[in-house]
Amino acid sequence: MTVRIVSWNINSITARADRLAAWIEANTPDVVCLQELKTTTEAFPAQRFNDAGYAVAAHGQGRWNGVAILSRVGLDHIQRDLTDQPAFNNATEARAIAATCNGVRIWSVYVPNGRDITDPHYEYKLNFLGALAAEAANRDDSSPYAITGDFNVCPTDDDIYDIDAWEGTTHTTDAERAALNELQETNLTEVYPRALKYDQPFTFWDYRNLDFPKNRGLRIDLLLANPSLMTHVTDAYVDRNERKGKGASDHAPLVVDTNL
DNA sequence: ATGACCGGGGCGCCCGGA
């Protein structure tokens, strides 16, 4: 059978619940990892997804951040926050949740943006990626394992529409890529998706400046898999069509199919 | 298509996003 795993920065579950429900009905994913809920755990519209056959584990905090996992193939051993997750302004933010779904241990993460390389939020971003690597290093590698979500890092210069336009900004620095590399050195490999249009499988296009019509995108939503998951991956793509139209998130869903 | 951002919280010529 095919087990379809999806990661999607939904940019407010409140604003996007109808669109998410319609996408789920049309695309029949088994596991959906969400980021940027922008609401509390209590306010997550779980019932309508329960009614559609999905168990829901949400980890919200209000106005910002928030992550969740929806699954119709089991949702066990839920963990909220990384084991040694760094705080920002003395607060642990809702940026990580894990569960076991159909034998796959999976993390849905929303890595801090970083804002600016001189901002304290940038150091926080690097520390968060470090904590993620520490978390991954302690995993049980005998069964399938994935970390997916919005990493807010372009892995290579080819993962952005114009590397020169982002010189001196976050998302493309050597330090961010080194932190991502440290995570992958725990023996995690990126599942590289197909593009449905153009050459690069971007996952984010800013709402501003007609970035989507002009295809000025970034590839920052990723799925990292351990070897026992990677061997089961059959396909992966970014559903850029979901970025179209009124009421779209600024991120498109990353879809990974497996024969688990 | 000839465009010119969006969501939250709550009315701040706000903040944050990437």
mmCIF file of C-alpha atoms in Angstrom, chain A:
data_model
loop_
_atom_site.group_PDB
_atom_site.id
_atom_site.type_symbol
_atom_site.label_atom_id
_atom_site.label_comp_id
_atom_site.label_asym_id
_atom_site.label_seq_id
_atom_site.Cartn_x
_atom_site.Cartn_y
_atom_site.Cartn_z
ATOM 1 C CA MET A 1 0.000 0.000 0.000
ATOM 2 C CA THR A 2 0.972 3.595 -0.336
ATOM 3 C CA VAL A 3 1.461 5.693 2.743
ATOM 4 C CA ARG A 4 1.419 9.351 1.766
ATOM 5 C CA ILE A 5 3.198 11.786 4.100
ATOM 6 C CA VAL A 6 2.699 15.524 3.682
ATOM 7 C CA SER A 7 4.300 18.613 5.196
ATOM 8 C CA TRP A 8 2.592 21.966 4.820
ATOM 9 C CA ASN A 9 3.104 25.357 6.422
ATOM 10 C CA ILE A 10 -0.574 26.256 6.532
ATOM 11 C CA ASN A 11 -0.146 29.900 7.697
ATOM 12 C CA SER A 12 -3.096 29.887 10.115
ATOM 13 C CA ILE A 13 -5.259 26.800 10.518
ATOM 14 C CA THR A 14 -8.167 29.103 11.300
ATOM 15 C CA ALA A 15 -7.904 30.901 7.975
ATOM 16 C CA ARG A 16 -7.052 27.725 6.036
ATOM 17 C CA ALA A 17 -9.209 24.953 7.536
ATOM 18 C CA ASP A 18 -11.619 24.824 4.586
ATOM 19 C CA ARG A 19 -8.783 24.773 2.101
ATOM 20 C CA LEU A 20 -6.901 22.099 4.084
ATOM 21 C CA ALA A 21 -9.999 19.916 4.351
ATOM 22 C CA ALA A 22 -10.626 20.184 0.611
ATOM 23 C CA TRP A 23 -6.993 19.397 -0.177
ATOM 24 C CA ILE A 24 -7.044 16.373 2.121
ATOM 25 C CA GLU A 25 -10.226 15.065 0.525
ATOM 26 C CA ALA A 26 -8.748 15.457 -2.961
ATOM 27 C CA ASN A 27 -5.258 14.120 -2.189
ATOM 28 C CA THR A 28 -5.949 11.436 0.447
ATOM 29 C CA PRO A 29 -2.775 11.837 2.536
ATOM 30 C CA ASP A 30 -2.208 9.435 5.433
ATOM 31 C CA VAL A 31 -0.073 11.716 7.601
ATOM 32 C CA VAL A 32 -0.196 15.530 7.450
ATOM 33 C CA CYS A 33 2.429 17.575 9.290
ATOM 34 C CA LEU A 34 1.388 21.199 9.707
ATOM 35 C CA GLN A 35 3.285 24.324 10.736
ATOM 36 C CA GLU A 36 2.284 27.887 11.629
ATOM 37 C CA LEU A 37 -1.101 27.091 13.131
ATOM 38 C CA LYS A 38 -1.340 30.623 14.583
ATOM 39 C CA THR A 39 -3.851 29.513 17.175
ATOM 40 C CA THR A 40 -4.037 27.710 20.500
ATOM 41 C CA THR A 41 -4.106 23.941 20.892
ATOM 42 C CA GLU A 42 -7.682 24.195 22.178
ATOM 43 C CA ALA A 43 -8.843 26.242 19.180
ATOM 44 C CA PHE A 44 -7.517 23.787 16.579
ATOM 45 C CA PRO A 45 -10.561 22.616 14.561
ATOM 46 C CA ALA A 46 -9.869 18.953 15.325
ATOM 47 C CA GLN A 47 -13.428 17.678 15.085
ATOM 48 C CA ARG A 48 -13.859 18.180 11.365
ATOM 49 C CA PHE A 49 -10.626 16.282 10.702
ATOM 50 C CA ASN A 50 -11.631 13.561 13.161
ATOM 51 C CA ASP A 51 -14.858 13.270 11.180
ATOM 52 C CA ALA A 52 -12.787 12.870 8.021
ATOM 53 C CA GLY A 53 -10.958 9.947 9.639
ATOM 54 C CA TYR A 54 -7.847 11.636 11.048
ATOM 55 C CA ALA A 55 -6.536 11.624 14.582
ATOM 56 C CA VAL A 56 -5.121 15.022 15.536
ATOM 57 C CA ALA A 57 -2.185 16.010 17.730
ATOM 58 C CA ALA A 58 -1.860 19.788 17.870
ATOM 59 C CA HIS A 59 0.658 21.964 19.695
ATOM 60 C CA GLY A 60 -0.382 25.601 19.436
ATOM 61 C CA GLN A 61 0.434 28.719 21.381
ATOM 62 C CA GLY A 62 -1.777 31.518 20.119
ATOM 63 C CA ARG A 63 -0.794 34.218 17.746
ATOM 64 C CA TRP A 64 2.416 32.745 16.395
ATOM 65 C CA ASN A 65 4.003 29.389 15.606
ATOM 66 C CA GLY A 66 2.142 26.154 16.295
ATOM 67 C CA VAL A 67 2.615 22.660 14.791
ATOM 68 C CA ALA A 68 0.411 19.601 14.394
ATOM 69 C CA ILE A 69 0.253 16.070 13.032
ATOM 70 C CA LEU A 70 -2.898 14.587 11.519
ATOM 71 C CA SER A 71 -2.942 10.849 10.802
ATOM 72 C CA ARG A 72 -5.334 8.188 9.619
ATOM 73 C CA VAL A 73 -2.739 5.420 10.136
ATOM 74 C CA GLY A 74 -2.159 5.729 13.869
ATOM 75 C CA LEU A 75 -0.931 8.541 16.083
ATOM 76 C CA ASP A 76 0.979 7.231 19.091
ATOM 77 C CA HIS A 77 3.671 8.347 21.542
ATOM 78 C CA ILE A 78 3.079 12.055 21.015
ATOM 79 C CA GLN A 79 5.908 14.356 22.143
ATOM 80 C CA ARG A 80 5.615 18.123 22.274
ATOM 81 C CA ASP A 81 8.861 20.171 22.080
ATOM 82 C CA LEU A 82 12.379 18.892 21.484
ATOM 83 C CA THR A 83 14.042 17.251 24.458
ATOM 84 C CA ASP A 84 16.500 20.137 24.862
ATOM 85 C CA GLN A 85 14.701 22.806 22.891
ATOM 86 C CA PRO A 86 16.125 26.324 23.294
ATOM 87 C CA ALA A 87 13.837 29.085 24.548
ATOM 88 C CA PHE A 88 13.428 32.563 23.095
ATOM 89 C CA ASN A 89 12.853 35.409 25.564
ATOM 90 C CA ASN A 90 12.627 32.727 28.255
ATOM 91 C CA ALA A 91 9.703 31.013 26.531
ATOM 92 C CA THR A 92 9.629 27.632 24.822
ATOM 93 C CA GLU A 93 7.732 28.141 21.581
ATOM 94 C CA ALA A 94 5.405 25.626 19.902
ATOM 95 C CA ARG A 95 7.726 24.593 17.087
ATOM 96 C CA ALA A 96 8.051 20.817 17.310
ATOM 97 C CA ILE A 97 5.765 17.818 17.745
ATOM 98 C CA ALA A 98 6.407 14.137 17.142
ATOM 99 C CA ALA A 99 4.267 11.036 16.828
ATOM 100 C CA THR A 100 4.522 7.483 15.563
ATOM 101 C CA CYS A 101 2.244 6.807 12.567
ATOM 102 C CA ASN A 102 2.151 3.410 10.883
ATOM 103 C CA GLY A 103 5.534 2.602 12.407
ATOM 104 C CA VAL A 104 7.148 5.851 11.255
ATOM 105 C CA ARG A 105 8.512 8.148 13.939
ATOM 106 C CA ILE A 106 7.895 11.603 12.514
ATOM 107 C CA TRP A 107 8.631 15.149 13.658
ATOM 108 C CA SER A 108 6.728 18.190 12.390
ATOM 109 C CA VAL A 109 8.964 21.215 12.953
ATOM 110 C CA TYR A 110 8.807 24.948 12.409
ATOM 111 C CA VAL A 111 12.384 26.209 12.567
ATOM 112 C CA PRO A 112 12.711 29.866 13.653
ATOM 113 C CA ASN A 113 12.915 32.352 10.799
ATOM 114 C CA GLY A 114 16.010 34.155 12.075
ATOM 115 C CA ARG A 115 14.723 37.549 10.907
ATOM 116 C CA ASP A 116 18.156 39.117 10.324
ATOM 117 C CA ILE A 117 21.710 37.847 10.770
ATOM 118 C CA THR A 118 22.318 40.521 13.430
ATOM 119 C CA ASP A 119 19.100 39.725 15.335
ATOM 120 C CA PRO A 120 19.095 37.471 18.448
ATOM 121 C CA HIS A 121 16.487 35.412 16.579
ATOM 122 C CA TYR A 122 19.229 34.284 14.176
ATOM 123 C CA GLU A 123 21.304 32.738 16.968
ATOM 124 C CA TYR A 124 18.080 31.175 18.256
ATOM 125 C CA LYS A 125 17.529 29.626 14.828
ATOM 126 C CA LEU A 126 21.011 28.072 14.810
ATOM 127 C CA ASN A 127 20.527 26.795 18.367
ATOM 128 C CA PHE A 128 17.172 25.279 17.448
ATOM 129 C CA LEU A 129 18.759 23.414 14.524
ATOM 130 C CA GLY A 130 21.455 22.212 16.931
ATOM 131 C CA ALA A 131 18.820 20.889 19.332
ATOM 132 C CA LEU A 132 17.136 19.163 16.409
ATOM 133 C CA ALA A 133 20.418 17.429 15.542
ATOM 134 C CA ALA A 134 20.810 16.319 19.165
ATOM 135 C CA GLU A 135 17.255 14.981 19.119
ATOM 136 C CA ALA A 136 17.886 13.093 15.881
ATOM 137 C CA ALA A 137 21.159 11.659 17.160
ATOM 138 C CA ASN A 138 19.269 9.904 19.969
ATOM 139 C CA ARG A 139 16.744 8.162 17.729
ATOM 140 C CA ASP A 140 16.136 4.479 17.233
ATOM 141 C CA ASP A 141 17.344 3.869 13.694
ATOM 142 C CA SER A 142 15.955 0.361 13.370
ATOM 143 C CA SER A 143 12.591 1.697 12.173
ATOM 144 C CA PRO A 144 11.495 4.466 9.778
ATOM 145 C CA TYR A 145 12.139 8.015 10.990
ATOM 146 C CA ALA A 146 11.539 11.445 9.456
ATOM 147 C CA ILE A 147 11.931 15.093 10.334
ATOM 148 C CA THR A 148 9.790 17.302 8.150
ATOM 149 C CA GLY A 149 8.531 20.849 8.182
ATOM 150 C CA ASP A 150 9.491 24.415 7.468
ATOM 151 C CA PHE A 151 13.266 24.607 7.994
ATOM 152 C CA ASN A 152 13.611 28.217 6.859
ATOM 153 C CA VAL A 153 16.890 27.262 5.148
ATOM 154 C CA CYS A 154 17.571 26.925 1.426
ATOM 155 C CA PRO A 155 19.900 23.885 1.321
ATOM 156 C CA THR A 156 21.771 25.082 -1.790
ATOM 157 C CA ASP A 157 22.004 28.127 -4.027
ATOM 158 C CA ASP A 158 19.732 26.306 -6.472
ATOM 159 C CA ASP A 159 16.933 26.332 -3.899
ATOM 160 C CA ILE A 160 16.214 30.030 -4.365
ATOM 161 C CA TYR A 161 15.151 32.054 -7.394
ATOM 162 C CA ASP A 162 18.106 34.435 -7.144
ATOM 163 C CA ILE A 163 20.912 33.812 -4.662
ATOM 164 C CA ASP A 164 22.429 37.246 -5.267
ATOM 165 C CA ALA A 165 19.198 38.967 -4.228
ATOM 166 C CA TRP A 166 19.511 37.373 -0.768
ATOM 167 C CA GLU A 167 23.178 38.103 -0.077
ATOM 168 C CA GLY A 168 23.694 38.989 3.570
ATOM 169 C CA THR A 169 20.261 37.775 4.620
ATOM 170 C CA THR A 170 19.026 34.737 6.479
ATOM 171 C CA HIS A 171 18.035 31.406 4.860
ATOM 172 C CA THR A 172 21.151 31.046 2.719
ATOM 173 C CA THR A 173 24.112 31.625 5.038
ATOM 174 C CA ASP A 174 26.949 29.157 5.530
ATOM 175 C CA ALA A 175 26.110 28.881 9.235
ATOM 176 C CA GLU A 176 22.507 27.889 8.554
ATOM 177 C CA ARG A 177 23.572 25.344 5.953
ATOM 178 C CA ALA A 178 26.223 23.978 8.304
ATOM 179 C CA ALA A 179 23.566 23.530 10.995
ATOM 180 C CA LEU A 180 21.319 21.727 8.513
ATOM 181 C CA ASN A 181 24.291 19.619 7.465
ATOM 182 C CA GLU A 182 24.996 18.697 11.087
ATOM 183 C CA LEU A 183 21.461 17.376 11.297
ATOM 184 C CA GLN A 184 21.905 15.336 8.117
ATOM 185 C CA GLU A 185 25.171 13.938 9.448
ATOM 186 C CA THR A 186 23.119 11.926 11.931
ATOM 187 C CA ASN A 187 22.449 9.802 8.834
ATOM 188 C CA LEU A 188 19.378 11.562 7.529
ATOM 189 C CA THR A 189 18.960 12.169 3.798
ATOM 190 C CA GLU A 190 16.733 14.711 2.180
ATOM 191 C CA VAL A 191 13.897 13.408 0.012
ATOM 192 C CA TYR A 192 14.238 15.712 -2.979
ATOM 193 C CA PRO A 193 10.842 16.425 -4.567
ATOM 194 C CA ARG A 194 9.830 16.722 -8.215
ATOM 195 C CA ALA A 195 8.743 20.116 -9.474
ATOM 196 C CA LEU A 196 5.320 20.082 -11.134
ATOM 197 C CA LYS A 197 6.274 23.136 -13.184
ATOM 198 C CA TYR A 198 9.587 24.853 -14.000
ATOM 199 C CA ASP A 199 12.897 23.331 -12.914
ATOM 200 C CA GLN A 200 13.080 23.996 -9.188
ATOM 201 C CA PRO A 201 10.618 22.509 -6.674
ATOM 202 C CA PHE A 202 10.102 25.671 -4.617
ATOM 203 C CA THR A 203 7.794 25.391 -1.623
ATOM 204 C CA PHE A 204 7.376 29.062 -0.654
ATOM 205 C CA TRP A 205 6.568 32.215 -2.554
ATOM 206 C CA ASP A 206 6.117 35.510 -0.697
ATOM 207 C CA TYR A 207 2.677 37.073 -0.942
ATOM 208 C CA ARG A 208 4.308 40.356 -1.922
ATOM 209 C CA ASN A 209 5.615 41.657 -5.237
ATOM 210 C CA LEU A 210 3.848 39.077 -7.414
ATOM 211 C CA ASP A 211 6.462 36.556 -6.335
ATOM 212 C CA PHE A 212 4.286 33.550 -7.189
ATOM 213 C CA PRO A 213 3.291 34.631 -10.721
ATOM 214 C CA LYS A 214 6.947 35.465 -11.358
ATOM 215 C CA ASN A 215 8.055 32.186 -9.706
ATOM 216 C CA ARG A 216 10.383 33.916 -7.271
ATOM 217 C CA GLY A 217 10.337 31.072 -4.775
ATOM 218 C CA LEU A 218 12.376 29.364 -2.099
ATOM 219 C CA ARG A 219 12.718 25.672 -1.277
ATOM 220 C CA ILE A 220 12.655 25.648 2.508
ATOM 221 C CA ASP A 221 10.078 22.961 3.378
ATOM 222 C CA LEU A 222 11.958 19.689 3.589
ATOM 223 C CA LEU A 223 11.668 16.056 4.627
ATOM 224 C CA LEU A 224 14.710 14.268 6.010
ATOM 225 C CA ALA A 225 14.532 10.481 6.202
ATOM 226 C CA ASN A 226 16.646 7.786 7.811
ATOM 227 C CA PRO A 227 17.748 4.806 5.687
ATOM 228 C CA SER A 228 14.910 2.549 6.770
ATOM 229 C CA LEU A 229 12.377 5.129 5.618
ATOM 230 C CA MET A 230 14.301 6.184 2.510
ATOM 231 C CA THR A 231 14.242 2.668 1.110
ATOM 232 C CA HIS A 232 10.438 2.861 1.025
ATOM 233 C CA VAL A 233 10.119 6.239 -0.713
ATOM 234 C CA THR A 234 8.491 5.889 -4.134
ATOM 235 C CA ASP A 235 7.777 9.502 -5.142
ATOM 236 C CA ALA A 236 7.930 13.071 -3.888
ATOM 237 C CA TYR A 237 6.685 16.361 -5.286
ATOM 238 C CA VAL A 238 5.571 19.863 -4.344
ATOM 239 C CA ASP A 239 1.932 20.604 -5.116
ATOM 240 C CA ARG A 240 2.502 24.151 -6.364
ATOM 241 C CA ASN A 241 -1.051 24.287 -7.715
ATOM 242 C CA GLU A 242 -2.207 24.676 -4.113
ATOM 243 C CA ARG A 243 -0.340 28.005 -3.982
ATOM 244 C CA LYS A 244 -2.721 29.396 -6.612
ATOM 245 C CA GLY A 245 -5.834 31.435 -6.122
ATOM 246 C CA LYS A 246 -7.413 33.520 -3.418
ATOM 247 C CA GLY A 247 -6.950 32.263 0.113
ATOM 248 C CA ALA A 248 -3.792 30.204 -0.500
ATOM 249 C CA SER A 249 -1.069 29.721 2.101
ATOM 250 C CA ASP A 250 2.254 31.227 1.053
ATOM 251 C CA HIS A 251 3.685 27.673 1.243
ATOM 252 C CA ALA A 252 2.740 24.705 -0.948
ATOM 253 C CA PRO A 253 2.379 21.133 0.374
ATOM 254 C CA LEU A 254 5.389 18.791 0.143
ATOM 255 C CA VAL A 255 4.107 15.294 -0.679
ATOM 256 C CA VAL A 256 6.169 12.135 -0.072
ATOM 257 C CA ASP A 257 4.810 8.728 -1.079
ATOM 258 C CA THR A 258 6.089 5.481 0.410
ATOM 259 C CA ASN A 259 5.351 1.786 0.008
ATOM 260 C CA LEU A 260 5.312 1.175 3.744
#
